[in-house]
Amino acid sequence: MSYTCEFSEMHKVLDRIPPSNTQTGGISTIWMCVKDYHRVFVFLGCGNMTNTLDVAVWQATNAAGAGAKIVTGKTITQLAGGDDNEMVGIELRTEELDVAGNFDYIRVQTLNGGTTGNNCYELVVFGCIPRFAPVGTTEFDEIVH
């Protein structure tokens, strides 16, 4: 079977949290409209982990976060201090959102446990299988085909 679509034509980086050392609290992506995608994939890449880490996908009705609530079943199993170099993925079909309630926006939120030491991780959110292809690639510095 021949497949001619480029990865970058079918997967758009919607937002990312660059590799960071974080201590307490958490980090959130922006609110992203995902109504033009059939799926979303969240990639979490961990480095040195000294505290627990929770990650959840939230949904809302607009870019300001109106009516925000966690998407059912879209939280990771808590990572522990010492879970160095783990990779975690969260897959979301956009029909899993509260579509009847007009929930078209998501954000990904991380929460670090503990009060000492840092967690080092990065997070990338991809819009996958666009309703209108190809997707833009302006978030990349370079794409080599």
PDB file of C-alpha atoms in Angstrom:
ATOM      1  CA  MET A   1       0.000   0.000   0.000  1.00  0.00           C
ATOM      2  CA  SER A   2       1.322   3.402  -0.929  1.00  0.00           C
ATOM      3  CA  TYR A   3       0.717   6.332   1.377  1.00  0.00           C
ATOM      4  CA  THR A   4       1.684   9.724   0.000  1.00  0.00           C
ATOM      5  CA  CYS A   5       0.679  12.164   2.737  1.00  0.00           C
ATOM      6  CA  GLU A   6       3.517  13.699   4.706  1.00  0.00           C
ATOM      7  CA  PHE A   7       3.318  13.480   8.507  1.00  0.00           C
ATOM      8  CA  SER A   8       3.432  17.287   8.657  1.00  0.00           C
ATOM      9  CA  GLU A   9       0.384  17.517   6.360  1.00  0.00           C
ATOM     10  CA  MET A  10      -1.788  15.427   8.683  1.00  0.00           C
ATOM     11  CA  HIS A  11      -0.510  16.401  12.157  1.00  0.00           C
ATOM     12  CA  LYS A  12      -0.421  19.979  13.417  1.00  0.00           C
ATOM     13  CA  VAL A  13       1.403  21.043  16.552  1.00  0.00           C
ATOM     14  CA  LEU A  14      -1.361  22.911  18.365  1.00  0.00           C
ATOM     15  CA  ASP A  15       0.773  23.860  21.366  1.00  0.00           C
ATOM     16  CA  ARG A  16       3.737  22.673  23.369  1.00  0.00           C
ATOM     17  CA  ILE A  17       5.410  23.088  26.701  1.00  0.00           C
ATOM     18  CA  PRO A  18       9.129  23.159  25.867  1.00  0.00           C
ATOM     19  CA  PRO A  19      11.478  21.079  28.019  1.00  0.00           C
ATOM     20  CA  SER A  20      11.197  22.655  31.468  1.00  0.00           C
ATOM     21  CA  ASN A  21      12.327  22.115  35.023  1.00  0.00           C
ATOM     22  CA  THR A  22       9.311  22.729  37.226  1.00  0.00           C
ATOM     23  CA  GLN A  23       9.001  22.439  40.957  1.00  0.00           C
ATOM     24  CA  THR A  24       5.606  22.955  42.584  1.00  0.00           C
ATOM     25  CA  GLY A  25       2.364  23.846  40.897  1.00  0.00           C
ATOM     26  CA  GLY A  26       1.812  23.115  37.263  1.00  0.00           C
ATOM     27  CA  ILE A  27       1.833  24.351  33.709  1.00  0.00           C
ATOM     28  CA  SER A  28      -1.022  24.571  31.223  1.00  0.00           C
ATOM     29  CA  THR A  29      -1.134  24.854  27.472  1.00  0.00           C
ATOM     30  CA  ILE A  30      -3.307  27.480  25.858  1.00  0.00           C
ATOM     31  CA  TRP A  31      -6.941  26.675  25.115  1.00  0.00           C
ATOM     32  CA  MET A  32      -6.922  25.129  21.626  1.00  0.00           C
ATOM     33  CA  CYS A  33      -9.896  24.813  19.289  1.00  0.00           C
ATOM     34  CA  VAL A  34      -9.960  21.219  18.027  1.00  0.00           C
ATOM     35  CA  LYS A  35     -13.204  21.165  16.045  1.00  0.00           C
ATOM     36  CA  ASP A  36     -11.248  20.897  12.764  1.00  0.00           C
ATOM     37  CA  TYR A  37      -9.548  17.646  13.829  1.00  0.00           C
ATOM     38  CA  HIS A  38     -10.849  14.116  14.263  1.00  0.00           C
ATOM     39  CA  ARG A  39      -8.219  13.265  16.858  1.00  0.00           C
ATOM     40  CA  VAL A  40      -5.743  14.850  19.240  1.00  0.00           C
ATOM     41  CA  PHE A  41      -2.558  13.261  20.547  1.00  0.00           C
ATOM     42  CA  VAL A  42      -0.716  14.537  23.621  1.00  0.00           C
ATOM     43  CA  PHE A  43       2.924  13.474  23.965  1.00  0.00           C
ATOM     44  CA  LEU A  44       4.688  13.770  27.322  1.00  0.00           C
ATOM     45  CA  GLY A  45       8.444  13.162  27.406  1.00  0.00           C
ATOM     46  CA  CYS A  46      10.051  13.043  30.836  1.00  0.00           C
ATOM     47  CA  GLY A  47      13.621  13.657  31.864  1.00  0.00           C
ATOM     48  CA  ASN A  48      14.720  13.628  35.498  1.00  0.00           C
ATOM     49  CA  MET A  49      11.662  13.223  37.740  1.00  0.00           C
ATOM     50  CA  THR A  50      11.985  13.892  41.471  1.00  0.00           C
ATOM     51  CA  ASN A  51       8.297  14.480  42.316  1.00  0.00           C
ATOM     52  CA  THR A  52       4.954  13.100  41.250  1.00  0.00           C
ATOM     53  CA  LEU A  53       3.382  14.396  38.049  1.00  0.00           C
ATOM     54  CA  ASP A  54      -0.260  14.402  37.003  1.00  0.00           C
ATOM     55  CA  VAL A  55      -1.462  15.352  33.518  1.00  0.00           C
ATOM     56  CA  ALA A  56      -5.077  15.885  32.455  1.00  0.00           C
ATOM     57  CA  VAL A  57      -6.917  17.058  29.354  1.00  0.00           C
ATOM     58  CA  TRP A  58      -9.545  19.716  30.048  1.00  0.00           C
ATOM     59  CA  GLN A  59     -12.382  20.873  27.788  1.00  0.00           C
ATOM     60  CA  ALA A  60     -14.192  24.209  27.497  1.00  0.00           C
ATOM     61  CA  THR A  61     -16.652  26.031  25.261  1.00  0.00           C
ATOM     62  CA  ASN A  62     -14.351  28.908  24.274  1.00  0.00           C
ATOM     63  CA  ALA A  63     -10.752  30.127  24.292  1.00  0.00           C
ATOM     64  CA  ALA A  64     -11.281  31.785  27.685  1.00  0.00           C
ATOM     65  CA  GLY A  65     -11.991  28.395  29.303  1.00  0.00           C
ATOM     66  CA  ALA A  66     -15.732  28.840  29.910  1.00  0.00           C
ATOM     67  CA  GLY A  67     -17.316  25.826  31.595  1.00  0.00           C
ATOM     68  CA  ALA A  68     -13.964  24.059  31.959  1.00  0.00           C
ATOM     69  CA  LYS A  69     -14.020  20.438  33.064  1.00  0.00           C
ATOM     70  CA  ILE A  70     -11.744  17.427  32.754  1.00  0.00           C
ATOM     71  CA  VAL A  71     -12.367  15.138  29.777  1.00  0.00           C
ATOM     72  CA  THR A  72     -13.491  11.819  31.234  1.00  0.00           C
ATOM     73  CA  GLY A  73     -10.761   9.192  31.057  1.00  0.00           C
ATOM     74  CA  LYS A  74      -8.086  11.568  29.757  1.00  0.00           C
ATOM     75  CA  THR A  75      -5.749  11.735  32.750  1.00  0.00           C
ATOM     76  CA  ILE A  76      -2.508   9.801  33.024  1.00  0.00           C
ATOM     77  CA  THR A  77      -1.583   7.366  35.750  1.00  0.00           C
ATOM     78  CA  GLN A  78       0.388   9.534  38.163  1.00  0.00           C
ATOM     79  CA  LEU A  79       4.114   9.442  37.506  1.00  0.00           C
ATOM     80  CA  ALA A  80       6.338   9.142  40.548  1.00  0.00           C
ATOM     81  CA  GLY A  81       9.666  10.626  41.426  1.00  0.00           C
ATOM     82  CA  GLY A  82      12.198   8.354  39.759  1.00  0.00           C
ATOM     83  CA  ASP A  83      10.079   7.715  36.640  1.00  0.00           C
ATOM     84  CA  ASP A  84      12.939   9.182  34.633  1.00  0.00           C
ATOM     85  CA  ASN A  85      12.827   9.126  30.833  1.00  0.00           C
ATOM     86  CA  GLU A  86       9.226   7.898  30.649  1.00  0.00           C
ATOM     87  CA  MET A  87       7.119   8.633  27.569  1.00  0.00           C
ATOM     88  CA  VAL A  88       3.341   8.903  27.895  1.00  0.00           C
ATOM     89  CA  GLY A  89       0.675   9.480  25.261  1.00  0.00           C
ATOM     90  CA  ILE A  90      -2.941  10.548  25.608  1.00  0.00           C
ATOM     91  CA  GLU A  91      -5.207   9.889  22.636  1.00  0.00           C
ATOM     92  CA  LEU A  92      -8.456  11.788  22.269  1.00  0.00           C
ATOM     93  CA  ARG A  93     -11.161  11.417  19.658  1.00  0.00           C
ATOM     94  CA  THR A  94     -12.852  14.794  19.403  1.00  0.00           C
ATOM     95  CA  GLU A  95     -16.266  13.141  19.689  1.00  0.00           C
ATOM     96  CA  GLU A  96     -15.231  12.236  23.261  1.00  0.00           C
ATOM     97  CA  LEU A  97     -15.663  15.908  24.157  1.00  0.00           C
ATOM     98  CA  ASP A  98     -19.046  17.175  25.346  1.00  0.00           C
ATOM     99  CA  VAL A  99     -20.038  17.940  21.752  1.00  0.00           C
ATOM    100  CA  ALA A 100     -23.713  18.427  22.665  1.00  0.00           C
ATOM    101  CA  GLY A 101     -22.599  21.139  25.108  1.00  0.00           C
ATOM    102  CA  ASN A 102     -20.486  22.865  22.407  1.00  0.00           C
ATOM    103  CA  PHE A 103     -17.150  21.934  23.992  1.00  0.00           C
ATOM    104  CA  ASP A 104     -14.684  22.529  21.128  1.00  0.00           C
ATOM    105  CA  TYR A 105     -11.625  23.673  23.107  1.00  0.00           C
ATOM    106  CA  ILE A 106      -9.066  21.703  25.082  1.00  0.00           C
ATOM    107  CA  ARG A 107      -6.003  22.421  27.151  1.00  0.00           C
ATOM    108  CA  VAL A 108      -3.544  20.131  28.831  1.00  0.00           C
ATOM    109  CA  GLN A 109      -2.612  20.812  32.425  1.00  0.00           C
ATOM    110  CA  THR A 110       0.275  19.368  34.412  1.00  0.00           C
ATOM    111  CA  LEU A 111       0.491  19.297  38.199  1.00  0.00           C
ATOM    112  CA  ASN A 112       3.725  18.649  40.076  1.00  0.00           C
ATOM    113  CA  GLY A 113       3.619  17.140  43.541  1.00  0.00           C
ATOM    114  CA  GLY A 114       6.164  17.678  46.255  1.00  0.00           C
ATOM    115  CA  THR A 115       7.890  20.826  47.417  1.00  0.00           C
ATOM    116  CA  THR A 116      11.537  20.054  46.742  1.00  0.00           C
ATOM    117  CA  GLY A 117      13.373  19.064  43.609  1.00  0.00           C
ATOM    118  CA  ASN A 118      12.307  19.548  40.014  1.00  0.00           C
ATOM    119  CA  ASN A 119      10.507  17.566  37.361  1.00  0.00           C
ATOM    120  CA  CYS A 120      11.942  17.913  33.881  1.00  0.00           C
ATOM    121  CA  TYR A 121       9.523  17.228  31.022  1.00  0.00           C
ATOM    122  CA  GLU A 122       8.133  18.469  27.745  1.00  0.00           C
ATOM    123  CA  LEU A 123       4.661  18.189  26.308  1.00  0.00           C
ATOM    124  CA  VAL A 124       3.457  18.443  22.697  1.00  0.00           C
ATOM    125  CA  VAL A 125      -0.194  18.529  21.582  1.00  0.00           C
ATOM    126  CA  PHE A 126      -0.931  17.400  18.020  1.00  0.00           C
ATOM    127  CA  GLY A 127      -4.137  17.939  16.077  1.00  0.00           C
ATOM    128  CA  CYS A 128      -4.443  14.761  14.000  1.00  0.00           C
ATOM    129  CA  ILE A 129      -6.480  13.762  10.977  1.00  0.00           C
ATOM    130  CA  PRO A 130      -7.630  17.249   9.994  1.00  0.00           C
ATOM    131  CA  ARG A 131     -11.059  17.781   8.522  1.00  0.00           C
ATOM    132  CA  PHE A 132      -9.375  20.065   5.957  1.00  0.00           C
ATOM    133  CA  ALA A 133      -5.893  18.981   4.836  1.00  0.00           C
ATOM    134  CA  PRO A 134      -3.103  19.892   4.585  1.00  0.00           C
ATOM    135  CA  VAL A 135      -2.527  21.657   7.879  1.00  0.00           C
ATOM    136  CA  GLY A 136      -0.192  24.629   8.324  1.00  0.00           C
ATOM    137  CA  THR A 137       3.393  24.145   9.422  1.00  0.00           C
ATOM    138  CA  THR A 138       4.329  27.608  10.678  1.00  0.00           C
ATOM    139  CA  GLU A 139       5.219  26.312  14.159  1.00  0.00           C
ATOM    140  CA  PHE A 140       8.232  24.432  12.759  1.00  0.00           C
ATOM    141  CA  ASP A 141      11.609  26.036  12.178  1.00  0.00           C
ATOM    142  CA  GLU A 142      12.347  23.468   9.477  1.00  0.00           C
ATOM    143  CA  ILE A 143      10.713  20.411   7.915  1.00  0.00           C
ATOM    144  CA  VAL A 144      12.861  18.083   5.846  1.00  0.00           C
ATOM    145  CA  HIS A 145      10.983  15.848   3.382  1.00  0.00           C
TER     146      HIS A 145
END
